[in-house]
Coordinates of C-alpha atoms and ligand atoms in Angstrom, one line a residue:
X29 CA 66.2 2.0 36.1
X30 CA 65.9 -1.8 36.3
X31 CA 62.8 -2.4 34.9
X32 CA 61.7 -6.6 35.0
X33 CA 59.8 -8.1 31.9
X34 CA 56.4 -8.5 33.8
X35 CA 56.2 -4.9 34.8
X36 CA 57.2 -4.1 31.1
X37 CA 54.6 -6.7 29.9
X38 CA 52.1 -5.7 32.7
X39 CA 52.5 -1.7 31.4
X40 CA 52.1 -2.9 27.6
X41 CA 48.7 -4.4 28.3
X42 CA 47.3 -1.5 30.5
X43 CA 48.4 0.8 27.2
X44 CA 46.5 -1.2 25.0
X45 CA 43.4 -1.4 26.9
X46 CA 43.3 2.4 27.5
X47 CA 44.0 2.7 23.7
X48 CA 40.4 4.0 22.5
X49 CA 40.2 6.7 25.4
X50 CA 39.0 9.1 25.6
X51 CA 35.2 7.8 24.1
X52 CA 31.6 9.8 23.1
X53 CA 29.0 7.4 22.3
X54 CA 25.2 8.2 22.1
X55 CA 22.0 6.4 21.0
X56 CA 20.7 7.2 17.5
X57 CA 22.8 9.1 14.9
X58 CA 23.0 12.1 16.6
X59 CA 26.1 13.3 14.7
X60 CA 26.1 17.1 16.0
X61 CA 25.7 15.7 19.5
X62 CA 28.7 13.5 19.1
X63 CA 31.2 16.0 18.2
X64 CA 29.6 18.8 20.5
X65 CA 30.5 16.5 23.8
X66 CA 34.1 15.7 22.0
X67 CA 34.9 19.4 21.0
X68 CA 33.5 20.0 25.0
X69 CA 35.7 17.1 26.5
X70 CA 38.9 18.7 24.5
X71 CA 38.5 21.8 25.7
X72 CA 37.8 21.7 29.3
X73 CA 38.5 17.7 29.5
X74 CA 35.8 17.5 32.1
X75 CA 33.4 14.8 31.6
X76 CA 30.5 16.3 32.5
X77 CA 31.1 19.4 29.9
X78 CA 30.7 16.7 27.3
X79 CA 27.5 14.9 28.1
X80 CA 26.0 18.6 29.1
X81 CA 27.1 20.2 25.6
X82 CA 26.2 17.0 23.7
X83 CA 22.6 16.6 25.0
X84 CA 22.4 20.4 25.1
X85 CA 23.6 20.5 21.4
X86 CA 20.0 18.1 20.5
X87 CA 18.0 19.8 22.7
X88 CA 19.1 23.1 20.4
X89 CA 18.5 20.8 17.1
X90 CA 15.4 19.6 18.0
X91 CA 17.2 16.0 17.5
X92 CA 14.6 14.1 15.8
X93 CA 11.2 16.3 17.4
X94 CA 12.2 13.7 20.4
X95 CA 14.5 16.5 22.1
X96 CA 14.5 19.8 23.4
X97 CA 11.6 22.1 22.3
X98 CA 8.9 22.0 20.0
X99 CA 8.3 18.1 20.0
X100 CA 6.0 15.1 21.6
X101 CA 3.4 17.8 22.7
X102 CA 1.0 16.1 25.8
X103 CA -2.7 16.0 26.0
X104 CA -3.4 19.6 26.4
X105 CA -0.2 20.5 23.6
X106 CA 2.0 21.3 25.6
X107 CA 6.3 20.0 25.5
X108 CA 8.1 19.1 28.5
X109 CA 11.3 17.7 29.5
X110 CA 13.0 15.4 31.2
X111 CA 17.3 15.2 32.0
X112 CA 19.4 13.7 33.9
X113 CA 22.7 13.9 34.0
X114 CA 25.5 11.0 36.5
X115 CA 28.9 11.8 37.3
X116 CA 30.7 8.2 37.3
X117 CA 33.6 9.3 39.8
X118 CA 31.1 10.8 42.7
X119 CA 28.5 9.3 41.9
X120 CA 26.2 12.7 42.1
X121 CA 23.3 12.9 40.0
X122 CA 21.0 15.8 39.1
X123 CA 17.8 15.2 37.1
X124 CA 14.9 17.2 36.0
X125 CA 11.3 16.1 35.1
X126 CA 8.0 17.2 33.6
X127 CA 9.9 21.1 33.3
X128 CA 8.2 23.4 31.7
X129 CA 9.0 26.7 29.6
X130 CA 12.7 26.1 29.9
X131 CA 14.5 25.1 26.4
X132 CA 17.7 23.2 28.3
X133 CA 16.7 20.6 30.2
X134 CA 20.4 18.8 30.5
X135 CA 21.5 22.5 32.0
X136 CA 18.6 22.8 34.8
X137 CA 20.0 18.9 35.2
X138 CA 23.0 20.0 35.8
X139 CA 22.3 22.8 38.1
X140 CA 20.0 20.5 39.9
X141 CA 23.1 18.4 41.0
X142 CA 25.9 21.5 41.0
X143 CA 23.0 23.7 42.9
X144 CA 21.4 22.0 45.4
X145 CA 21.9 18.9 47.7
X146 CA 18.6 17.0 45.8
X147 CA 19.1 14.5 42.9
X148 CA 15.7 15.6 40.9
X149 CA 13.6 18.0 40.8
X150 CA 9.8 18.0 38.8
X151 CA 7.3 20.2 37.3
X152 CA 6.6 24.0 37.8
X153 CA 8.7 23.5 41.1
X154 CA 11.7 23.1 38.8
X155 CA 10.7 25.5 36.0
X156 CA 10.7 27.9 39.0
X157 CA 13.9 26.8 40.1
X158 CA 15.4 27.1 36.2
X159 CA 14.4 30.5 36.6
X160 CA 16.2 31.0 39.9
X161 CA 19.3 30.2 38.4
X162 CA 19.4 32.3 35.3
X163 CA 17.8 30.0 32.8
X164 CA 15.0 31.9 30.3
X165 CA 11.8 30.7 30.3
X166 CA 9.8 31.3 26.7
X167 CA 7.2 29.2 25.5
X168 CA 8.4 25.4 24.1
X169 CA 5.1 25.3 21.4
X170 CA 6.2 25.6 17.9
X171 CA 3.6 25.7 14.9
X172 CA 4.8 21.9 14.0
X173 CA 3.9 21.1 17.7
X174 CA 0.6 22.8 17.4
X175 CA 0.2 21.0 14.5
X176 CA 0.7 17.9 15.5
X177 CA -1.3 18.5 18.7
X178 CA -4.3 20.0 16.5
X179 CA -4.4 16.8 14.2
X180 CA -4.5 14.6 17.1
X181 CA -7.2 16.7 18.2
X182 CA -9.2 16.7 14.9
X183 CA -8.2 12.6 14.8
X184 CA -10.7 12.3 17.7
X185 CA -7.0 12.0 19.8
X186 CA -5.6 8.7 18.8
X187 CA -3.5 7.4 19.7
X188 CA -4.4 7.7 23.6
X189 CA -2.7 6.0 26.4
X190 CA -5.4 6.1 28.5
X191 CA -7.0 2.4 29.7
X192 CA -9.7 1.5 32.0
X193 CA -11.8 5.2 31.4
X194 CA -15.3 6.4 31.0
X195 CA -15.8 7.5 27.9
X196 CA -13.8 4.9 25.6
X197 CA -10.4 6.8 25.0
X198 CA -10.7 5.0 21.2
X199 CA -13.0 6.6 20.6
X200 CA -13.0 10.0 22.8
X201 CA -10.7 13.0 23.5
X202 CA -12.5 12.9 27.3
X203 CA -12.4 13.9 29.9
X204 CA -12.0 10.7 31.6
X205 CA -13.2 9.1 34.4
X206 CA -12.4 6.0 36.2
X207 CA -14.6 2.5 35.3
X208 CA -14.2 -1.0 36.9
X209 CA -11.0 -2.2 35.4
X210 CA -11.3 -3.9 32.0
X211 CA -14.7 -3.3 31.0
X212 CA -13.8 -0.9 28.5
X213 CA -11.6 -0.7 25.4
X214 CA -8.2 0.4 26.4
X215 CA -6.4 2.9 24.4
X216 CA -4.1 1.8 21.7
X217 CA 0.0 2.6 22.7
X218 CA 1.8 3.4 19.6
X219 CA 5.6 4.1 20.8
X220 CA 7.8 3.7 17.8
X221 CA 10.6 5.2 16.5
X222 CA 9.2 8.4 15.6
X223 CA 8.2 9.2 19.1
X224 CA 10.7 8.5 21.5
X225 CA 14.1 9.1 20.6
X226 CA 16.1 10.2 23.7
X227 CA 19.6 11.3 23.8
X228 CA 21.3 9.1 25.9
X229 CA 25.1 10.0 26.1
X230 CA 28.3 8.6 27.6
X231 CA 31.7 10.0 27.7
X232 CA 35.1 8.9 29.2
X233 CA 38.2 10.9 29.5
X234 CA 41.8 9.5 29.0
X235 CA 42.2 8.4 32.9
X236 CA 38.9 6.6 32.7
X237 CA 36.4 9.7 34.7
X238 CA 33.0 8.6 33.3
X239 CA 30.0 10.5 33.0
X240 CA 26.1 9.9 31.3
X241 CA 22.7 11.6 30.5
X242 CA 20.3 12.1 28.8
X243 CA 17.7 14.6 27.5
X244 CA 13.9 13.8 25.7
X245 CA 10.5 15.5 25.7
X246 CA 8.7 12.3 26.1
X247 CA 5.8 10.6 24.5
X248 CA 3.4 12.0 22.1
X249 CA 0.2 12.9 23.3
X250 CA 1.2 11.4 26.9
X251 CA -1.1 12.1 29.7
X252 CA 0.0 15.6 31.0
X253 CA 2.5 14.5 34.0
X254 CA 3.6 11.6 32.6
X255 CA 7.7 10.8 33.4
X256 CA 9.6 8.7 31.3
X257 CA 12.8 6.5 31.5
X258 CA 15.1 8.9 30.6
X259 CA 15.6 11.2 33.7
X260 CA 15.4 8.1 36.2
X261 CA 19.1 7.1 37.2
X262 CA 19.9 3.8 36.6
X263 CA 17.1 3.4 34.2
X264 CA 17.9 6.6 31.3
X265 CA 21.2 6.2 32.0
X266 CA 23.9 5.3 34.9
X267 CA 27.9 5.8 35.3
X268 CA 30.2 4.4 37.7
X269 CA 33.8 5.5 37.0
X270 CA 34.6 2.0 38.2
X271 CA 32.6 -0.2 36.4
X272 CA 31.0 1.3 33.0
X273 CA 28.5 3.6 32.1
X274 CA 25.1 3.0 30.0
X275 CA 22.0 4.5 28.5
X276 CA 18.8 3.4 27.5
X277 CA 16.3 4.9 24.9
X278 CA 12.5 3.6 23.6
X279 CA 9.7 3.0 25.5
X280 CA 10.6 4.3 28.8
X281 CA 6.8 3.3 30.6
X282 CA 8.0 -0.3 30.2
X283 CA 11.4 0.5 30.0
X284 CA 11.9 1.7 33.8
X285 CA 10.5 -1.0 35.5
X286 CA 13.7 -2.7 34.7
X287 CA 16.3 -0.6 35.3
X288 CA 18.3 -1.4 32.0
X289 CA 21.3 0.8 32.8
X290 CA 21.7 0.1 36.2
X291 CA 21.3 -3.8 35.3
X292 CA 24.1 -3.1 32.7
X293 CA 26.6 -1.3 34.4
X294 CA 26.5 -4.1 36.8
X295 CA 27.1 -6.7 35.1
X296 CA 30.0 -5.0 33.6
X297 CA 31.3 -4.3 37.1
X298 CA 31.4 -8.3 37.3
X299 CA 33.4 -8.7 34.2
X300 CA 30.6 -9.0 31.4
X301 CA 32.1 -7.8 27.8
X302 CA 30.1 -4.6 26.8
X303 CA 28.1 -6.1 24.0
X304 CA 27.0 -8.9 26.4
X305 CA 26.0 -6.6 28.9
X306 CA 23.6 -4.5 26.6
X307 CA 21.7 -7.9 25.4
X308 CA 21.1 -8.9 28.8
X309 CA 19.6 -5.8 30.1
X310 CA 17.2 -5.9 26.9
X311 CA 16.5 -9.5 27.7
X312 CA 15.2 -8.8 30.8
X313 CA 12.7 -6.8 29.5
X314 CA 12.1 -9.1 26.7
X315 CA 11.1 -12.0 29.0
X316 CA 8.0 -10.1 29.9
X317 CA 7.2 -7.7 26.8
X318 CA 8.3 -9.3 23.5
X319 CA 8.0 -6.7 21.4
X320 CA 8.8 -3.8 23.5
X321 CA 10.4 -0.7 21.5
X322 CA 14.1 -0.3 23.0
X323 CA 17.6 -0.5 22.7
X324 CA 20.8 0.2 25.0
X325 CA 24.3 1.5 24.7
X326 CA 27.2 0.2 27.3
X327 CA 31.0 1.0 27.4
X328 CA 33.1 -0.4 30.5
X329 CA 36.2 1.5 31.9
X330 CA 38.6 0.5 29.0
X331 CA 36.4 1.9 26.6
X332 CA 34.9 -0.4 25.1
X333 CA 31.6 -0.9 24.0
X334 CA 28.5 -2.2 22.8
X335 CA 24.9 -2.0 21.8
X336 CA 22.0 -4.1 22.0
X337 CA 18.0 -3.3 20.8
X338 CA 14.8 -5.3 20.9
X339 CA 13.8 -6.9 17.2
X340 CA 10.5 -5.2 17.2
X341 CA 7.9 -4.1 14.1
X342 CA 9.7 -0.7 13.9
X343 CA 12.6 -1.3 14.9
X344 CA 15.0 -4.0 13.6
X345 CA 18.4 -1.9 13.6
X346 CA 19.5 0.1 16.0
X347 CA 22.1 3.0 15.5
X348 CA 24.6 4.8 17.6
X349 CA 27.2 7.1 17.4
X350 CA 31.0 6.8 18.5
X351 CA 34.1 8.9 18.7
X352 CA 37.2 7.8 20.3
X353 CA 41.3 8.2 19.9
X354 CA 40.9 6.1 16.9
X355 CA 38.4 8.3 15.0
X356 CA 39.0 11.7 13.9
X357 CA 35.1 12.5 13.5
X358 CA 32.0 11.1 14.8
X359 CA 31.3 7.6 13.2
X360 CA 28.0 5.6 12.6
X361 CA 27.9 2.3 14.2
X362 CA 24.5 0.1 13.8
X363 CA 23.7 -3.2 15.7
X364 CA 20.8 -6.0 14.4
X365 CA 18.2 -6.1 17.2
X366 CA 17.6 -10.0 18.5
Ligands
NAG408 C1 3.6 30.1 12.7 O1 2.3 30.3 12.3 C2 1.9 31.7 12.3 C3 0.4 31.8 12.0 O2 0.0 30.8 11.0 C4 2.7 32.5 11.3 O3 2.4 33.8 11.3 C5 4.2 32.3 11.6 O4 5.0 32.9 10.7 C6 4.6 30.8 11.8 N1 5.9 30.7 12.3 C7 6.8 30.0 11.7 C8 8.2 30.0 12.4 O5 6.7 29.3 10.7
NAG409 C1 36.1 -4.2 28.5 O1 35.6 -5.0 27.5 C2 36.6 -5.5 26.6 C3 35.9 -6.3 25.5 O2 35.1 -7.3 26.0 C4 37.5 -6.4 27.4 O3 38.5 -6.9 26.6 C5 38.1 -5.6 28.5 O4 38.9 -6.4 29.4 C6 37.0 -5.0 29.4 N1 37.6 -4.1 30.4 C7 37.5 -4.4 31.6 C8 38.2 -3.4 32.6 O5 36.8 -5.3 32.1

């Protein structure tokens, strides 16, 4: 075969680039996640097995009390959950919000996409629909939860996101009622990194198929209802086979109105180096809420990738978790927040 020096050349550099492929990588250090969506993409080699069995693997875990069961109970004490889960190369999505009694959020996810011709599904609606398709539903209270709820009970239940309600939610466990806006004190939001740790996960095979999700049971003491980031495509997470794949975790109220994955993936698809990418999704945000609690993760189609997180009072470090060809377990990266 008569092979020229520029096809040679041009064959080299495509090698190298696709040198770190196949790639996990998740927000926080989520080790167990990590090499559950590895051992998954092995196996089967299908994308979407990893980012199912690595968020499955923290809703099991309890990563953190931030996923799965028994964590962030509401206003009445209650836990529920959002997922989402993107396949990069068809762009189908399935996501599940506010569910109820049903331990595996990132499965109902899935079956929301695999299942039905809808992209999301909420509330009792889809705990019903969980049910439907096999999934058991047992109560997602845990004596911590009750705990924690009970405390925040006792504590005259503060912190409170409530703002602009009669009686003051300072000072008040309610029930509320609307006043004119901003004559009463507001309740006081305290998102940190205690209460909102999603799983946000990405994996990419060897030919470059990308998938994403996530998995969370919210905000502490949220308003019952109350959706976050994390199951909102483009904003929890996003993955176009073509251009990159990211996911977002921290204080999804403000989080969402930005879109930080979607924003990400984008500018990857235009050529911005992973890293890059990350910062400028969280310096969108930044421009309007300085000290917002959040931080990103971004790979592009090589494989690549990057992180980027807000400098705020509780967090000044963010940590992730990546596995690729070059690893032969999960490793601990970190990135300073600007
Ligand atoms: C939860 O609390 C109940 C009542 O206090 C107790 O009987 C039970 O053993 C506890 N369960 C666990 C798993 O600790
Ligand atoms: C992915 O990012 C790396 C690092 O910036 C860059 O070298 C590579 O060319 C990027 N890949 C693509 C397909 O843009």
């Amino acid at each position: 075969m008569d092979v020229s020096p520029q096809f040679f050349f041009l064959m080299l550099c495509f090698q190298l680039g696709r040198t770190s492929l196949p790639l996990v990588i998740n927000t926080w250090p989520f080790k167990s996640a990590t090499a559950a969506a590895w051992d998954a993409l092995q196996s089967s080699g299908l994308v979407l097995d990893a980012v199912e069995k690595g968020c499955a693997r923290c809703e099991i875990e309890q990563c953190d009390g931030t996923v799965g069961f028994g964590g962030s109970p509401d206003e009445t004490g209650e836990t529920t959950l959002d997922a989402l889960i993107m396949n990069g190369n068809t762009m189908e999505v399935g996501a599940v919000a506010d569910l109820r009694r049903i331990k595996n959020a990132i499965g109902v996810a899935r079956a929301v996409m695999e299942r039905t011709e809808h992209t999301m599904l909420v509330g009792e609606s889809a705990s019903v629909f969980a049910e439907n398709m096999g999934f058991v539903a047992e109560d997602l209270t845990t004596n911590k939860s009750l705990n924690v709820f009970t405390q925040w009970l006792k504590g005259n239940c503060q912190p409170n996101y409530r703002k602009n309600v009669n009686p003051d939610p300072l000072k008040s466990c309610g029930p509320y009622g609307p006043v004119a806006m901003q004559t009463q004190c507001n309740g006081v939001r305290h998102v940190n990194i205690h209460s909102h740790d999603t799983i946000g996960l990405i994996a990419i095979d060897k030919d470059g198929h990308m998938a994403a999700g996530t998995s969370t049971n919210g905000l502490t003491h949220k308003v019952p209802g109350r959706v976050g980031d994390s199951p909102i495509i483009g904003a929890g997470a996003y993955a176009d086979s073509s251009a990159g794949a990211a996911a977002a975790t921290g204080d999804g109220d403000i989080m969402m109105r930005f879109l930080p994955s979607y924003l990400a993936v984008e500018l990857m698809r235009n050529g911005a180096d992973p890293s890059v990418a990350c910062k400028s999704a969280i310096s969108r945000i930044k421009r309007h809420y300085s000290d917002f609690f959040g931080a990103i993760i971004c790979a592009n189609t090589t494989g690549h990738y990057g992180a980027a997180c807000n400098k705020a009072p509780s967090l000044t470090e963010f940590h992730f978790m990546v596995q690729n060809s070059e690893s032969d377990s999960p490793v601990l990266k970190s990135v300073t927040c600007f």
